[in-house]
Amino acid sequence: MALALSLTGVDAHAGDTAIAESLFREGKVLMKQGDYSKACPKLAESQRLDPASGTMLAVALCHEKAGKLATAWAEYLEADALARQDGRAARSEAAQKRAAALEPKLAKLEIVVDGATGELAGLQIRLDGILLQQAVWSTAMPVDPGEHSLEATATDKKPWQTTVTFTAPAEQQQITIGPLEDLPPSPIEKEAPKPTPDEVPESSDATWVAGGILGGLGLAALGVGTFFGVRALDQIGEAQERCTVDHCTDPEAIDLNDSGALSADLSTGLLIGGGVATAAGIALLLTAALQEGESSEAVSADHGSFRIAPLVGPARAVSLASAHQGIGAHSLAKLHGGVVMWGGLW
């Protein structure tokens, strides 16, 4: 296992070395062509994959040719350190000479922080997006030619930003970060005015109307359903009087029984629909009352419910019962193999 892991590490390193060598060669070709914008990134990636003092020298030289003198100066110093570690005296000497030649040409930026500003909580200063530690403040820092962004932020303060541009070698600039402006106070959210007792939410009007309509239709359906239920009992009762035998052959009695069954079906449908509509209407009316806030007491009501259970089978039957306790009326008849049971409470 240890050997396998060791070989894997060797293979990975060998792969990185091969890629680094390829990038190094491509970078040198591009440098000769003067295409530094493509050459420098390839050389830098080669150095990352397989660090070496010779590659670092090439990276520094590329950036020097591209005009990034501060970057090249820092890289020459790094190449010197790597060369001395490797015992490459010639490379170390070459790196030192190039760094020394660039130093007088470096543009420098000094950032001065006002005394009170330096004490602000959470103060952070960034140059080109890079956070600068406090030790760097008030120090002339080498920077590349071109435009640089400077930003200062602190707790409860407005961000401060500026741009600094260097156009000439050895140019020096000093930027002072003064007092930062306070952030404006957070706006206090105003509470929506509460409606007075005389004010009625607009939505409650529509709720009242819908509840009244549904409730009225439901009550009407319950009334008509009750009518057909009573009629079903009368028709089946009359049919029973005309024909008392198990197998009835009287055509009028059979017609009355069929009409009674149809009336029972109508009663069932109307009572179901009426019950649902009435319940929905009551719910909407209660909602409207709550929206208006006219009562502070909890209102509860038992409006009752109907249970309609059609019995499916050889015999035709309809059962209607009320969930309320009270006085009721029940009827049962059997004729021509059919049973009708209907009950109600008022």
mmCIF file of C-alpha atoms in Angstrom:
data_model
loop_
_atom_site.group_PDB
_atom_site.id
_atom_site.type_symbol
_atom_site.label_atom_id
_atom_site.label_comp_id
_atom_site.label_asym_id
_atom_site.label_seq_id
_atom_site.Cartn_x
_atom_site.Cartn_y
_atom_site.Cartn_z
ATOM 1 C CA MET A 1 0.000 0.000 0.000
ATOM 2 C CA ALA A 2 2.782 2.437 0.943
ATOM 3 C CA LEU A 3 4.583 1.698 -2.331
ATOM 4 C CA ALA A 4 1.390 2.289 -4.301
ATOM 5 C CA LEU A 5 0.832 5.660 -2.623
ATOM 6 C CA SER A 6 4.453 6.612 -3.249
ATOM 7 C CA LEU A 7 4.211 5.737 -6.931
ATOM 8 C CA THR A 8 0.982 7.728 -7.239
ATOM 9 C CA GLY A 9 2.713 10.790 -5.810
ATOM 10 C CA VAL A 10 5.620 10.360 -8.188
ATOM 11 C CA ASP A 11 3.279 10.028 -11.167
ATOM 12 C CA ALA A 12 1.384 13.188 -10.172
ATOM 13 C CA HIS A 13 4.606 15.140 -9.742
ATOM 14 C CA ALA A 14 5.930 13.835 -13.022
ATOM 15 C CA GLY A 15 2.733 14.976 -14.725
ATOM 16 C CA ASP A 16 3.032 18.461 -13.223
ATOM 17 C CA THR A 17 6.668 18.658 -14.277
ATOM 18 C CA ALA A 18 5.822 17.729 -17.860
ATOM 19 C CA ILE A 19 3.056 20.343 -18.027
ATOM 20 C CA ALA A 20 5.337 22.935 -16.420
ATOM 21 C CA GLU A 21 8.064 22.253 -18.992
ATOM 22 C CA SER A 22 5.571 22.587 -21.855
ATOM 23 C CA LEU A 23 4.257 25.879 -20.479
ATOM 24 C CA PHE A 24 7.805 27.155 -19.973
ATOM 25 C CA ARG A 25 8.745 26.482 -23.594
ATOM 26 C CA GLU A 26 5.551 28.073 -24.928
ATOM 27 C CA GLY A 27 6.128 31.107 -22.717
ATOM 28 C CA LYS A 28 9.691 31.611 -24.010
ATOM 29 C CA VAL A 29 8.487 31.467 -27.602
ATOM 30 C CA LEU A 30 5.778 34.031 -26.898
ATOM 31 C CA MET A 31 8.326 36.277 -25.173
ATOM 32 C CA LYS A 32 10.530 36.265 -28.238
ATOM 33 C CA GLN A 33 7.479 37.256 -30.257
ATOM 34 C CA GLY A 34 6.810 40.146 -27.858
ATOM 35 C CA ASP A 35 3.408 38.765 -26.785
ATOM 36 C CA TYR A 36 3.935 39.326 -23.063
ATOM 37 C CA SER A 37 0.222 39.281 -22.178
ATOM 38 C CA LYS A 38 0.141 35.560 -23.094
ATOM 39 C CA ALA A 39 3.730 34.665 -22.227
ATOM 40 C CA CYS A 40 3.749 35.850 -18.594
ATOM 41 C CA PRO A 41 0.698 33.797 -17.417
ATOM 42 C CA LYS A 42 2.157 30.619 -18.970
ATOM 43 C CA LEU A 43 5.519 31.133 -17.290
ATOM 44 C CA ALA A 44 3.853 31.935 -13.957
ATOM 45 C CA GLU A 45 1.779 28.732 -14.135
ATOM 46 C CA SER A 46 4.901 26.746 -14.997
ATOM 47 C CA GLN A 47 6.559 28.163 -11.881
ATOM 48 C CA ARG A 48 3.534 27.234 -9.755
ATOM 49 C CA LEU A 49 3.517 23.632 -10.984
ATOM 50 C CA ASP A 50 7.287 23.113 -10.723
ATOM 51 C CA PRO A 51 9.040 25.907 -8.751
ATOM 52 C CA ALA A 52 12.591 26.649 -9.883
ATOM 53 C CA SER A 53 14.908 29.647 -9.705
ATOM 54 C CA GLY A 54 15.459 29.623 -13.477
ATOM 55 C CA THR A 55 11.712 29.729 -14.191
ATOM 56 C CA MET A 56 11.258 32.494 -11.629
ATOM 57 C CA LEU A 57 13.922 34.542 -13.418
ATOM 58 C CA ALA A 58 12.019 34.064 -16.668
ATOM 59 C CA VAL A 59 8.749 35.190 -15.072
ATOM 60 C CA ALA A 60 10.423 38.317 -13.660
ATOM 61 C CA LEU A 61 12.008 39.148 -16.997
ATOM 62 C CA CYS A 62 8.649 38.755 -18.762
ATOM 63 C CA HIS A 63 6.932 41.158 -16.360
ATOM 64 C CA GLU A 64 9.806 43.629 -16.726
ATOM 65 C CA LYS A 65 9.394 43.554 -20.490
ATOM 66 C CA ALA A 66 5.623 44.041 -20.017
ATOM 67 C CA GLY A 67 6.285 47.199 -17.985
ATOM 68 C CA LYS A 68 5.199 45.787 -14.621
ATOM 69 C CA LEU A 69 8.350 46.929 -12.873
ATOM 70 C CA ALA A 70 7.211 46.537 -9.261
ATOM 71 C CA THR A 71 6.003 42.998 -9.931
ATOM 72 C CA ALA A 72 9.250 42.109 -11.728
ATOM 73 C CA TRP A 73 11.355 43.618 -8.908
ATOM 74 C CA ALA A 74 9.622 41.453 -6.296
ATOM 75 C CA GLU A 75 10.014 38.355 -8.509
ATOM 76 C CA TYR A 76 13.751 38.990 -9.012
ATOM 77 C CA LEU A 77 14.140 39.029 -5.228
ATOM 78 C CA GLU A 78 12.229 35.742 -5.002
ATOM 79 C CA ALA A 79 14.400 34.217 -7.754
ATOM 80 C CA ASP A 80 17.486 35.279 -5.789
ATOM 81 C CA ALA A 81 16.226 33.492 -2.671
ATOM 82 C CA LEU A 82 15.434 30.297 -4.639
ATOM 83 C CA ALA A 83 18.820 30.348 -6.365
ATOM 84 C CA ARG A 84 20.671 30.682 -3.070
ATOM 85 C CA GLN A 85 18.671 27.747 -1.664
ATOM 86 C CA ASP A 86 19.662 25.649 -4.696
ATOM 87 C CA GLY A 87 23.292 26.785 -4.562
ATOM 88 C CA ARG A 88 22.966 28.507 -7.958
ATOM 89 C CA ALA A 89 25.340 31.416 -7.391
ATOM 90 C CA ALA A 90 25.215 32.656 -10.994
ATOM 91 C CA ARG A 91 21.437 32.837 -10.981
ATOM 92 C CA SER A 92 21.430 34.547 -7.592
ATOM 93 C CA GLU A 93 23.855 37.191 -8.818
ATOM 94 C CA ALA A 94 21.841 37.772 -12.002
ATOM 95 C CA ALA A 95 18.624 38.188 -10.022
ATOM 96 C CA GLN A 96 20.238 40.657 -7.612
ATOM 97 C CA LYS A 97 21.602 42.788 -10.455
ATOM 98 C CA ARG A 98 18.240 42.955 -12.219
ATOM 99 C CA ALA A 99 16.443 43.876 -8.976
ATOM 100 C CA ALA A 100 18.990 46.582 -8.191
ATOM 101 C CA ALA A 101 18.642 48.031 -11.683
ATOM 102 C CA LEU A 102 14.851 48.272 -11.357
ATOM 103 C CA GLU A 103 14.641 49.731 -7.859
ATOM 104 C CA PRO A 104 15.315 53.397 -8.804
ATOM 105 C CA LYS A 105 12.619 53.166 -11.476
ATOM 106 C CA LEU A 106 9.841 51.931 -9.167
ATOM 107 C CA ALA A 107 6.706 54.012 -8.729
ATOM 108 C CA LYS A 108 5.663 54.164 -5.070
ATOM 109 C CA LEU A 109 2.432 54.835 -3.221
ATOM 110 C CA GLU A 110 2.217 55.882 0.429
ATOM 111 C CA ILE A 111 -1.113 55.582 2.225
ATOM 112 C CA VAL A 112 -1.513 57.849 5.237
ATOM 113 C CA VAL A 113 -4.395 57.162 7.617
ATOM 114 C CA ASP A 114 -5.777 60.005 9.711
ATOM 115 C CA GLY A 115 -5.314 59.421 13.446
ATOM 116 C CA ALA A 116 -9.020 59.278 14.313
ATOM 117 C CA THR A 117 -9.780 57.186 11.232
ATOM 118 C CA GLY A 118 -7.161 54.635 12.240
ATOM 119 C CA GLU A 119 -9.083 54.016 15.472
ATOM 120 C CA LEU A 120 -12.369 53.215 13.776
ATOM 121 C CA ALA A 121 -13.897 49.814 14.491
ATOM 122 C CA GLY A 122 -13.579 47.362 11.624
ATOM 123 C CA LEU A 123 -11.367 49.626 9.530
ATOM 124 C CA GLN A 124 -10.075 47.875 6.402
ATOM 125 C CA ILE A 125 -8.006 49.344 3.563
ATOM 126 C CA ARG A 126 -7.684 47.567 0.223
ATOM 127 C CA LEU A 127 -5.423 48.327 -2.729
ATOM 128 C CA ASP A 128 -6.695 46.753 -5.949
ATOM 129 C CA GLY A 129 -8.898 44.525 -3.792
ATOM 130 C CA ILE A 130 -5.987 43.257 -1.653
ATOM 131 C CA LEU A 131 -6.304 43.880 2.091
ATOM 132 C CA LEU A 132 -3.429 45.949 3.459
ATOM 133 C CA GLN A 133 -2.303 45.206 7.004
ATOM 134 C CA GLN A 134 -1.807 48.125 9.380
ATOM 135 C CA ALA A 135 1.966 47.662 9.247
ATOM 136 C CA VAL A 136 1.922 48.711 5.581
ATOM 137 C CA TRP A 137 0.187 52.028 6.259
ATOM 138 C CA SER A 138 2.473 55.062 5.937
ATOM 139 C CA THR A 139 5.004 52.972 3.977
ATOM 140 C CA ALA A 140 6.021 53.792 0.408
ATOM 141 C CA MET A 141 4.939 50.667 -1.487
ATOM 142 C CA PRO A 142 6.238 49.832 -4.991
ATOM 143 C CA VAL A 143 3.370 49.668 -7.479
ATOM 144 C CA ASP A 144 3.153 48.941 -11.186
ATOM 145 C CA PRO A 145 2.434 51.792 -13.600
ATOM 146 C CA GLY A 146 -1.223 52.313 -14.443
ATOM 147 C CA GLU A 147 -4.448 52.803 -12.544
ATOM 148 C CA HIS A 148 -4.989 51.484 -9.001
ATOM 149 C CA SER A 149 -8.135 51.481 -6.844
ATOM 150 C CA LEU A 150 -8.004 52.322 -3.143
ATOM 151 C CA GLU A 151 -10.887 51.605 -0.774
ATOM 152 C CA ALA A 152 -11.483 52.118 2.962
ATOM 153 C CA THR A 153 -14.404 50.657 4.937
ATOM 154 C CA ALA A 154 -15.364 50.687 8.616
ATOM 155 C CA THR A 155 -18.309 49.746 10.794
ATOM 156 C CA ASP A 156 -21.265 52.158 10.466
ATOM 157 C CA LYS A 157 -19.318 54.291 7.979
ATOM 158 C CA LYS A 158 -19.825 54.995 4.303
ATOM 159 C CA PRO A 159 -17.242 53.251 2.078
ATOM 160 C CA TRP A 160 -14.530 55.587 0.804
ATOM 161 C CA GLN A 161 -12.996 55.031 -2.632
ATOM 162 C CA THR A 162 -10.509 56.731 -4.909
ATOM 163 C CA THR A 163 -8.351 55.970 -7.941
ATOM 164 C CA VAL A 164 -4.617 56.554 -8.229
ATOM 165 C CA THR A 165 -2.833 56.593 -11.597
ATOM 166 C CA PHE A 166 0.926 56.275 -12.187
ATOM 167 C CA THR A 167 2.231 57.248 -15.615
ATOM 168 C CA ALA A 168 5.986 57.804 -15.157
ATOM 169 C CA PRO A 169 8.876 55.748 -13.723
ATOM 170 C CA ALA A 170 9.911 56.582 -10.144
ATOM 171 C CA GLU A 171 6.686 58.547 -9.651
ATOM 172 C CA GLN A 172 5.637 58.858 -5.997
ATOM 173 C CA GLN A 173 2.219 59.720 -4.621
ATOM 174 C CA GLN A 174 0.790 60.048 -1.138
ATOM 175 C CA ILE A 175 -2.888 59.484 -0.393
ATOM 176 C CA THR A 176 -4.426 60.472 2.940
ATOM 177 C CA ILE A 177 -7.532 58.701 4.182
ATOM 178 C CA GLY A 178 -9.376 61.232 6.321
ATOM 179 C CA PRO A 179 -12.530 60.910 8.443
ATOM 180 C CA LEU A 180 -15.151 58.594 6.994
ATOM 181 C CA GLU A 181 -18.750 59.751 6.764
ATOM 182 C CA ASP A 182 -21.359 58.132 8.977
ATOM 183 C CA LEU A 183 -23.954 55.907 7.424
ATOM 184 C CA PRO A 184 -27.443 57.459 7.407
ATOM 185 C CA PRO A 185 -29.739 56.118 10.149
ATOM 186 C CA SER A 186 -31.874 53.207 9.120
ATOM 187 C CA PRO A 187 -35.377 54.373 8.174
ATOM 188 C CA ILE A 188 -37.932 53.504 10.834
ATOM 189 C CA GLU A 189 -40.722 51.523 9.317
ATOM 190 C CA LYS A 190 -44.038 53.178 10.045
ATOM 191 C CA GLU A 191 -46.761 50.876 11.249
ATOM 192 C CA ALA A 192 -49.838 50.804 9.105
ATOM 193 C CA PRO A 193 -52.644 52.768 10.786
ATOM 194 C CA LYS A 194 -55.078 50.506 12.502
ATOM 195 C CA PRO A 195 -58.651 50.824 11.236
ATOM 196 C CA THR A 196 -61.055 52.655 13.554
ATOM 197 C CA PRO A 197 -64.188 50.833 14.705
ATOM 198 C CA ASP A 198 -66.175 52.685 12.031
ATOM 199 C CA GLU A 199 -63.831 51.569 9.285
ATOM 200 C CA VAL A 200 -64.695 48.319 7.580
ATOM 201 C CA PRO A 201 -62.109 46.501 5.450
ATOM 202 C CA GLU A 202 -63.100 46.573 1.801
ATOM 203 C CA SER A 203 -62.762 42.826 1.497
ATOM 204 C CA SER A 204 -65.433 42.248 4.179
ATOM 205 C CA ASP A 205 -68.180 43.727 1.940
ATOM 206 C CA ALA A 206 -67.609 41.118 -0.750
ATOM 207 C CA THR A 207 -67.422 38.407 1.917
ATOM 208 C CA TRP A 208 -70.797 39.464 3.353
ATOM 209 C CA VAL A 209 -72.404 39.365 -0.098
ATOM 210 C CA ALA A 210 -70.900 35.987 -1.015
ATOM 211 C CA GLY A 211 -71.862 34.505 2.356
ATOM 212 C CA GLY A 212 -75.419 35.777 2.082
ATOM 213 C CA ILE A 213 -75.862 34.437 -1.433
ATOM 214 C CA LEU A 214 -74.398 31.010 -0.637
ATOM 215 C CA GLY A 215 -76.337 30.753 2.613
ATOM 216 C CA GLY A 216 -79.599 31.731 0.922
ATOM 217 C CA LEU A 217 -79.124 29.248 -1.908
ATOM 218 C CA GLY A 218 -78.234 26.547 0.593
ATOM 219 C CA LEU A 219 -81.333 27.126 2.684
ATOM 220 C CA ALA A 220 -83.489 27.134 -0.435
ATOM 221 C CA ALA A 221 -81.961 23.820 -1.546
ATOM 222 C CA LEU A 222 -82.593 22.342 1.903
ATOM 223 C CA GLY A 223 -86.231 23.424 1.719
ATOM 224 C CA VAL A 224 -86.776 21.922 -1.716
ATOM 225 C CA GLY A 225 -84.925 18.764 -0.678
ATOM 226 C CA THR A 226 -87.189 18.393 2.345
ATOM 227 C CA PHE A 227 -90.230 18.807 0.099
ATOM 228 C CA PHE A 228 -89.103 15.988 -2.185
ATOM 229 C CA GLY A 229 -88.326 13.826 0.835
ATOM 230 C CA VAL A 230 -91.838 14.221 2.199
ATOM 231 C CA ARG A 231 -93.257 13.600 -1.258
ATOM 232 C CA ALA A 232 -91.216 10.394 -1.546
ATOM 233 C CA LEU A 233 -92.746 9.112 1.684
ATOM 234 C CA ASP A 234 -96.258 9.944 0.539
ATOM 235 C CA GLN A 235 -95.822 8.282 -2.862
ATOM 236 C CA ILE A 236 -94.274 5.118 -1.456
ATOM 237 C CA GLY A 237 -96.868 4.998 1.340
ATOM 238 C CA GLU A 238 -99.700 5.198 -1.195
ATOM 239 C CA ALA A 239 -98.053 2.493 -3.295
ATOM 240 C CA GLN A 240 -97.864 0.254 -0.234
ATOM 241 C CA GLU A 241 -101.556 0.708 0.420
ATOM 242 C CA ARG A 242 -102.413 -0.290 -3.170
ATOM 243 C CA CYS A 243 -100.247 -3.382 -3.190
ATOM 244 C CA THR A 244 -99.372 -5.277 0.009
ATOM 245 C CA VAL A 245 -98.051 -8.506 -1.535
ATOM 246 C CA ASP A 246 -94.325 -9.207 -2.013
ATOM 247 C CA HIS A 247 -94.642 -9.298 -5.809
ATOM 248 C CA CYS A 248 -96.850 -6.409 -6.870
ATOM 249 C CA THR A 249 -98.404 -6.365 -10.337
ATOM 250 C CA ASP A 250 -100.498 -3.203 -9.983
ATOM 251 C CA PRO A 251 -99.167 -0.754 -12.607
ATOM 252 C CA GLU A 252 -100.242 2.334 -10.631
ATOM 253 C CA ALA A 253 -98.561 1.060 -7.458
ATOM 254 C CA ILE A 254 -95.359 0.371 -9.395
ATOM 255 C CA ASP A 255 -95.436 3.884 -10.922
ATOM 256 C CA LEU A 256 -95.957 5.437 -7.488
ATOM 257 C CA ASN A 257 -93.018 3.437 -6.097
ATOM 258 C CA ASP A 258 -90.763 4.566 -8.978
ATOM 259 C CA SER A 259 -91.848 8.179 -8.546
ATOM 260 C CA GLY A 260 -91.153 7.936 -4.839
ATOM 261 C CA ALA A 261 -87.662 6.596 -5.517
ATOM 262 C CA LEU A 262 -86.991 9.491 -7.964
ATOM 263 C CA SER A 263 -88.243 12.015 -5.390
ATOM 264 C CA ALA A 264 -85.925 10.437 -2.804
ATOM 265 C CA ASP A 265 -82.945 10.776 -5.178
ATOM 266 C CA LEU A 266 -83.757 14.434 -5.805
ATOM 267 C CA SER A 267 -84.111 14.997 -2.074
ATOM 268 C CA THR A 268 -80.706 13.450 -1.462
ATOM 269 C CA GLY A 269 -78.934 15.630 -4.035
ATOM 270 C CA LEU A 270 -80.606 18.833 -2.914
ATOM 271 C CA LEU A 271 -79.939 18.186 0.761
ATOM 272 C CA ILE A 272 -76.253 17.450 0.070
ATOM 273 C CA GLY A 273 -75.802 20.569 -2.075
ATOM 274 C CA GLY A 274 -77.869 22.689 0.296
ATOM 275 C CA GLY A 275 -75.893 21.526 3.300
ATOM 276 C CA VAL A 276 -72.572 22.324 1.649
ATOM 277 C CA ALA A 277 -73.752 25.736 0.406
ATOM 278 C CA THR A 278 -75.229 26.628 3.803
ATOM 279 C CA ALA A 279 -72.048 25.654 5.627
ATOM 280 C CA ALA A 280 -69.929 27.682 3.176
ATOM 281 C CA GLY A 281 -72.228 30.672 3.545
ATOM 282 C CA ILE A 282 -72.047 30.539 7.327
ATOM 283 C CA ALA A 283 -68.238 30.302 7.172
ATOM 284 C CA LEU A 284 -68.048 33.388 4.923
ATOM 285 C CA LEU A 285 -70.401 35.351 7.174
ATOM 286 C CA LEU A 286 -68.315 34.486 10.226
ATOM 287 C CA THR A 287 -65.164 35.540 8.343
ATOM 288 C CA ALA A 288 -66.744 38.868 7.438
ATOM 289 C CA ALA A 289 -67.751 39.425 11.044
ATOM 290 C CA LEU A 290 -64.211 38.724 12.233
ATOM 291 C CA GLN A 291 -62.777 41.087 9.598
ATOM 292 C CA GLU A 292 -64.933 43.929 10.837
ATOM 293 C CA GLY A 293 -63.889 43.262 14.404
ATOM 294 C CA GLU A 294 -67.362 44.040 15.685
ATOM 295 C CA SER A 295 -67.253 41.455 18.437
ATOM 296 C CA SER A 296 -64.495 40.634 20.924
ATOM 297 C CA GLU A 297 -66.210 37.505 22.158
ATOM 298 C CA ALA A 298 -65.666 34.137 20.587
ATOM 299 C CA VAL A 299 -68.781 33.015 18.819
ATOM 300 C CA SER A 300 -69.468 29.363 18.373
ATOM 301 C CA ALA A 301 -72.499 27.764 16.823
ATOM 302 C CA ASP A 302 -73.600 24.272 16.050
ATOM 303 C CA HIS A 303 -75.439 24.405 12.755
ATOM 304 C CA GLY A 304 -76.024 20.715 12.490
ATOM 305 C CA SER A 305 -75.270 18.464 9.592
ATOM 306 C CA PHE A 306 -77.007 15.980 7.410
ATOM 307 C CA ARG A 307 -75.840 12.472 6.681
ATOM 308 C CA ILE A 308 -77.114 11.136 3.395
ATOM 309 C CA ALA A 309 -76.164 7.510 2.838
ATOM 310 C CA PRO A 310 -77.528 5.904 -0.332
ATOM 311 C CA LEU A 311 -77.586 2.130 0.030
ATOM 312 C CA VAL A 312 -76.449 0.449 -3.159
ATOM 313 C CA GLY A 313 -77.675 -3.042 -3.909
ATOM 314 C CA PRO A 314 -80.632 -4.987 -5.178
ATOM 315 C CA ALA A 315 -82.992 -2.855 -3.140
ATOM 316 C CA ARG A 316 -83.355 0.866 -3.826
ATOM 317 C CA ALA A 317 -82.912 2.833 -0.600
ATOM 318 C CA VAL A 318 -82.213 6.338 0.609
ATOM 319 C CA SER A 319 -81.389 7.286 4.213
ATOM 320 C CA LEU A 320 -81.460 10.843 5.486
ATOM 321 C CA ALA A 321 -80.624 11.580 9.098
ATOM 322 C CA SER A 322 -79.865 14.681 11.093
ATOM 323 C CA ALA A 323 -76.887 14.939 13.433
ATOM 324 C CA HIS A 324 -79.000 16.873 15.958
ATOM 325 C CA GLN A 325 -80.715 15.222 18.910
ATOM 326 C CA GLY A 326 -84.484 15.923 19.104
ATOM 327 C CA ILE A 327 -87.879 14.922 17.918
ATOM 328 C CA GLY A 328 -87.925 13.256 14.557
ATOM 329 C CA ALA A 329 -90.103 11.519 12.048
ATOM 330 C CA HIS A 330 -89.184 8.242 10.407
ATOM 331 C CA SER A 331 -90.824 6.144 7.764
ATOM 332 C CA LEU A 332 -90.042 2.740 6.357
ATOM 333 C CA ALA A 333 -91.738 1.048 3.466
ATOM 334 C CA LYS A 334 -91.010 -2.060 1.464
ATOM 335 C CA LEU A 335 -92.454 -2.558 -1.958
ATOM 336 C CA HIS A 336 -91.369 -4.364 -5.098
ATOM 337 C CA GLY A 337 -87.980 -5.218 -3.560
ATOM 338 C CA GLY A 338 -87.272 -1.550 -2.633
ATOM 339 C CA VAL A 339 -86.710 0.066 0.733
ATOM 340 C CA VAL A 340 -86.931 3.791 1.463
ATOM 341 C CA MET A 341 -85.914 5.200 4.855
ATOM 342 C CA TRP A 342 -86.005 8.928 5.516
ATOM 343 C CA GLY A 343 -85.567 10.841 8.714
ATOM 344 C CA GLY A 344 -85.267 14.428 9.723
ATOM 345 C CA LEU A 345 -85.120 16.609 12.804
ATOM 346 C CA TRP A 346 -86.345 20.137 13.118
#
